C-alpha cells in the first residue's frame, strides 16, 4: 500500500504554544484529510482539503494542501489541554481507498 | 442522529472461532469502510463498499469477508479467527460522489487468544 509519513512522531509542548505537523506521500492525492483520535475513541474529522494549494481553517486549526499534491500540513495555534491526542493525515484519490499516516502524538503541558 | 455505530465494543475469541462485527450509519451515506488499527500503525483498509450491493478489497483483506446488507449496514466477518487478527476495528462512512469526509464509529476491540 501507499506510505504516508507523518512528522514528528510525537510532540510535547507548553499550553499556549503553536504546533506544526506535516504529512508526505510518495504518490499524489486529490484529497487530503486530517483527523484527531482520543484514547479509546474513533478518529474525528478535523479538516478536508480538495484543491492543491488550498488553505483551510477550523477554529484554531489550519491545514494546507501542498502544491505538489504529495504533502499536507496542519497547524494548531495557542494549544490548550484538550488538544491532546493523536493526529492522523489521510489521502485519497477516488474516495474508495484511503491511506493513513502513522500519526503524531501531541501532549500539551499545562 | 447517532452517526456511525458499531457492535460489539469488546470481544475475545479463541483461535478458530468465527464472529461478525456489525456497523450501521444513519447519515444516508453511500460508501462504507472497514479498517483495522494496530499499535504504532495508522489505519489500514480491509474492505470497502462504494455503494449498496458492491464490495471491494482494500489493503489487508485476507481472513475477512464483508456484507453490505443495505444502504445503512455493513458487516465484517471473521470465519476462523487468528491471533494476528487481534486489533481495533473501525467502521467508517462517506457520502461519496466527490464528498470524501469520512466519519468513524467508536471501534471494536478484538482479542484472539
CSV table of C-alpha atoms in Angstrom, one decimal:
chain,number,residue,atom,x,y,z
A,1,UNK,CA,0.0,0.0,0.0
A,2,UNK,CA,1.0,3.6,-0.2
A,3,UNK,CA,3.0,5.0,2.6
A,4,UNK,CA,2.2,8.3,4.3
A,5,UNK,CA,4.9,9.6,6.5
A,6,UNK,CA,4.0,11.9,9.4
A,7,UNK,CA,6.3,14.0,11.4
A,8,UNK,CA,7.1,14.5,14.1
A,9,UNK,CA,6.0,11.2,15.6
A,10,UNK,CA,5.4,12.9,19.0
A,11,UNK,CA,5.4,16.4,20.4
A,12,UNK,CA,5.5,17.8,23.9
A,13,UNK,CA,4.5,21.4,24.1
A,14,UNK,CA,3.5,24.0,26.7
A,15,UNK,CA,-0.1,25.2,26.7
A,16,UNK,CA,-0.4,28.3,24.6
A,17,UNK,CA,2.3,27.3,22.1
A,18,UNK,CA,1.6,26.8,18.4
A,19,UNK,CA,2.0,23.4,16.8
A,20,UNK,CA,3.0,22.3,13.3
A,21,UNK,CA,3.0,18.9,11.8
A,22,UNK,CA,3.2,17.5,8.3
A,23,UNK,CA,2.5,14.5,6.2
A,24,UNK,CA,4.3,13.4,3.0
A,25,UNK,CA,3.4,10.8,0.4
A,26,UNK,CA,5.3,9.1,-2.4
A,27,UNK,CA,2.2,9.5,-4.5
A,28,UNK,CA,-0.1,12.4,-5.3
A,29,UNK,CA,-3.6,12.7,-3.8
A,30,UNK,CA,-6.6,14.6,-4.9
A,31,UNK,CA,-7.9,14.9,-1.4
A,32,UNK,CA,-6.1,15.3,2.0
A,33,UNK,CA,-7.8,14.9,5.3
A,34,UNK,CA,-6.8,15.4,8.9
A,35,UNK,CA,-8.2,13.6,11.9
A,36,UNK,CA,-7.8,13.6,15.7
A,37,UNK,CA,-8.1,10.5,17.8
A,38,UNK,CA,-8.6,10.4,21.5
A,39,UNK,CA,-7.8,7.2,23.5
A,40,UNK,CA,-10.4,4.5,23.1
A,41,UNK,CA,-12.3,6.5,20.5
A,42,UNK,CA,-12.6,6.6,16.7
A,43,UNK,CA,-10.9,9.2,14.7
A,44,UNK,CA,-12.8,12.5,14.3
A,45,UNK,CA,-12.5,14.5,11.1
A,46,UNK,CA,-10.9,17.9,11.5
A,47,UNK,CA,-10.4,19.3,8.0
A,48,UNK,CA,-10.8,18.1,4.5
A,49,UNK,CA,-8.8,19.6,1.6
A,50,UNK,CA,-9.8,19.2,-2.0
A,51,UNK,CA,-7.5,21.5,-4.0
A,52,UNK,CA,-3.7,21.8,-4.3
A,53,UNK,CA,-2.5,25.0,-2.5
A,54,UNK,CA,-5.8,25.2,-0.6
A,55,UNK,CA,-5.6,26.6,3.0
A,56,UNK,CA,-8.5,25.8,5.2
A,57,UNK,CA,-9.2,26.7,8.8
A,58,UNK,CA,-11.4,25.2,11.5
A,59,UNK,CA,-11.2,27.3,14.6
A,60,UNK,CA,-7.6,27.3,15.9
A,61,UNK,CA,-6.7,24.6,13.3
A,62,UNK,CA,-5.3,25.5,9.8
A,63,UNK,CA,-4.4,22.9,7.2
A,64,UNK,CA,-2.8,23.2,3.8
A,65,UNK,CA,-2.9,21.0,0.7
A,66,UNK,CA,0.7,21.0,-0.6
A,67,UNK,CA,1.2,22.4,-4.1
A,68,UNK,CA,2.9,19.2,-5.2
A,69,UNK,CA,-0.1,17.2,-4.0
A,70,UNK,CA,2.3,14.9,-2.2
A,71,UNK,CA,2.1,16.7,1.2
A,72,UNK,CA,-0.1,18.4,3.6
A,73,UNK,CA,0.4,20.4,6.8
A,74,UNK,CA,-1.6,21.0,10.0
A,75,UNK,CA,-1.1,23.9,12.4
A,76,UNK,CA,-2.7,24.4,15.7
A,77,UNK,CA,-2.5,27.8,17.3
A,78,UNK,CA,-2.5,28.6,21.0
A,79,UNK,CA,-2.7,25.0,22.1
A,80,UNK,CA,-4.9,24.0,25.0
A,81,UNK,CA,-5.0,20.8,27.1
A,82,UNK,CA,-7.9,19.3,25.2
A,83,UNK,CA,-5.8,19.3,22.0
A,84,UNK,CA,-4.0,16.3,23.5
A,85,UNK,CA,-4.4,13.2,21.2
A,86,UNK,CA,-3.1,11.6,18.1
A,87,UNK,CA,-3.4,13.4,14.8
A,88,UNK,CA,-3.6,11.4,11.6
A,89,UNK,CA,-3.4,12.5,8.0
A,90,UNK,CA,-5.1,10.6,5.2
A,91,UNK,CA,-5.1,10.8,1.4
A,92,UNK,CA,-7.5,9.6,-1.2
A,93,UNK,CA,-8.0,9.9,-5.0
A,94,UNK,CA,-11.4,8.3,-5.6
A,95,UNK,CA,-12.9,8.1,-2.1
A,96,UNK,CA,-12.6,4.3,-2.3
A,97,UNK,CA,-9.1,3.7,-0.9
A,98,UNK,CA,-8.0,5.9,1.9
A,99,UNK,CA,-4.4,5.8,3.1
A,100,UNK,CA,-3.5,6.9,6.6
A,101,UNK,CA,-0.3,8.2,8.2
A,102,UNK,CA,1.1,6.6,11.4
A,103,UNK,CA,0.1,9.6,13.5
A,104,UNK,CA,1.6,12.4,15.5
A,105,UNK,CA,1.1,12.1,19.2
A,106,UNK,CA,0.5,15.5,20.9
A,107,UNK,CA,1.0,16.2,24.6
A,108,UNK,CA,0.1,19.6,26.0
A,109,UNK,CA,1.7,20.5,29.3
A,110,UNK,CA,-0.4,22.9,31.3
B,1,UNK,CA,-28.6,11.3,14.8
B,2,UNK,CA,-26.2,8.6,16.1
B,3,UNK,CA,-23.7,8.8,13.1
B,4,UNK,CA,-21.8,5.5,12.8
B,5,UNK,CA,-22.5,2.8,15.4
B,6,UNK,CA,-20.6,-0.5,15.9
B,7,UNK,CA,-21.3,-3.6,17.9
B,8,UNK,CA,-19.8,-5.1,20.0
B,9,UNK,CA,-17.4,-2.7,21.7
B,10,UNK,CA,-15.2,-5.5,23.0
B,11,UNK,CA,-14.8,-9.2,22.0
B,12,UNK,CA,-12.5,-12.0,23.0
B,13,UNK,CA,-12.3,-15.0,20.7
B,14,UNK,CA,-10.4,-18.3,20.7
B,15,UNK,CA,-8.3,-19.2,17.6
B,16,UNK,CA,-10.6,-20.7,15.0
B,17,UNK,CA,-13.8,-19.2,16.3
B,18,UNK,CA,-15.9,-17.0,14.0
B,19,UNK,CA,-17.7,-13.8,14.6
B,20,UNK,CA,-19.4,-10.9,12.8
B,21,UNK,CA,-18.8,-7.2,13.6
B,22,UNK,CA,-21.8,-5.0,12.9
B,23,UNK,CA,-21.8,-1.4,11.6
B,24,UNK,CA,-24.6,0.9,10.8
B,25,UNK,CA,-24.8,4.6,9.8
B,26,UNK,CA,-27.8,6.9,9.8
B,27,UNK,CA,-26.4,9.7,7.6
B,28,UNK,CA,-27.7,8.3,4.3
B,29,UNK,CA,-24.1,7.8,3.2
B,30,UNK,CA,-23.3,5.8,0.1
B,31,UNK,CA,-19.9,4.5,0.9
B,32,UNK,CA,-18.8,2.4,3.9
B,33,UNK,CA,-15.5,1.0,5.0
B,34,UNK,CA,-13.8,-1.4,7.5
B,35,UNK,CA,-10.4,-0.6,8.9
B,36,UNK,CA,-8.1,-2.2,11.4
B,37,UNK,CA,-5.7,-0.2,13.7
B,38,UNK,CA,-2.7,-1.8,15.2
B,39,UNK,CA,-0.2,-0.2,17.7
B,40,UNK,CA,2.2,2.2,16.0
B,41,UNK,CA,0.4,1.9,12.7
B,42,UNK,CA,-2.2,4.0,11.0
B,43,UNK,CA,-5.5,2.7,9.9
B,44,UNK,CA,-5.4,0.1,7.2
B,45,UNK,CA,-8.3,-0.5,4.9
B,46,UNK,CA,-9.7,-4.1,5.0
B,47,UNK,CA,-12.8,-3.8,2.7
B,48,UNK,CA,-15.0,-1.0,1.3
B,49,UNK,CA,-18.4,-0.7,-0.3
B,50,UNK,CA,-18.7,2.2,-2.7
B,51,UNK,CA,-22.5,1.7,-2.9
B,52,UNK,CA,-25.2,-0.6,-1.8
B,53,UNK,CA,-24.7,-4.0,-3.4
B,54,UNK,CA,-20.9,-3.6,-4.1
B,55,UNK,CA,-17.9,-4.5,-2.1
B,56,UNK,CA,-14.2,-4.4,-2.9
B,57,UNK,CA,-10.9,-5.4,-1.2
B,58,UNK,CA,-8.7,-2.9,0.5
B,59,UNK,CA,-5.1,-3.2,1.6
B,60,UNK,CA,-5.4,-6.1,4.0
B,61,UNK,CA,-8.5,-8.3,3.1
B,62,UNK,CA,-7.1,-11.8,3.8
B,63,UNK,CA,-9.1,-13.6,6.5
B,64,UNK,CA,-12.1,-11.3,6.3
B,65,UNK,CA,-15.4,-11.2,4.5
B,66,UNK,CA,-18.0,-8.4,4.3
B,67,UNK,CA,-21.6,-7.9,3.5
B,68,UNK,CA,-23.3,-4.7,2.6
B,69,UNK,CA,-26.7,-5.7,3.9
B,70,UNK,CA,-28.5,-2.5,2.8
B,71,UNK,CA,-27.5,1.2,2.5
B,72,UNK,CA,-27.2,1.6,6.3
B,73,UNK,CA,-25.4,-1.6,7.3
B,74,UNK,CA,-22.0,-3.1,6.5
B,75,UNK,CA,-20.8,-6.1,8.4
B,76,UNK,CA,-17.3,-7.7,8.7
B,77,UNK,CA,-17.0,-11.4,9.3
B,78,UNK,CA,-14.0,-13.4,10.6
B,79,UNK,CA,-14.6,-17.0,9.6
B,80,UNK,CA,-11.7,-18.5,11.5
B,81,UNK,CA,-10.1,-16.0,13.9
B,82,UNK,CA,-6.3,-16.0,14.2
B,83,UNK,CA,-4.1,-14.2,16.8
B,84,UNK,CA,-2.8,-11.9,14.0
B,85,UNK,CA,-6.4,-10.5,13.8
B,86,UNK,CA,-6.1,-9.1,17.3
B,87,UNK,CA,-6.7,-5.4,16.6
B,88,UNK,CA,-9.1,-2.5,17.0
B,89,UNK,CA,-11.6,-2.4,14.1
B,90,UNK,CA,-13.3,0.7,12.9
B,91,UNK,CA,-16.2,1.2,10.6
B,92,UNK,CA,-16.5,4.4,8.6
B,93,UNK,CA,-18.7,6.0,6.0
B,94,UNK,CA,-18.7,8.9,3.5
B,95,UNK,CA,-21.4,10.4,1.4
B,96,UNK,CA,-19.3,9.6,-1.7
B,97,UNK,CA,-19.9,11.3,-5.0
B,98,UNK,CA,-16.9,13.6,-4.6
B,99,UNK,CA,-17.6,14.2,-1.0
B,100,UNK,CA,-14.9,12.4,0.9
B,101,UNK,CA,-15.4,13.5,4.5
B,102,UNK,CA,-15.1,10.2,6.3
B,103,UNK,CA,-16.9,9.6,9.7
B,104,UNK,CA,-15.8,6.8,12.0
B,105,UNK,CA,-17.6,4.6,14.6
B,106,UNK,CA,-16.3,4.1,18.1
B,107,UNK,CA,-14.4,0.9,17.3
B,108,UNK,CA,-14.5,-2.8,18.3
B,109,UNK,CA,-11.5,-4.1,20.4
B,110,UNK,CA,-11.0,-7.7,19.4
B,111,UNK,CA,-8.6,-10.1,21.1
B,112,UNK,CA,-7.9,-13.5,19.6
B,113,UNK,CA,-6.2,-16.0,22.0
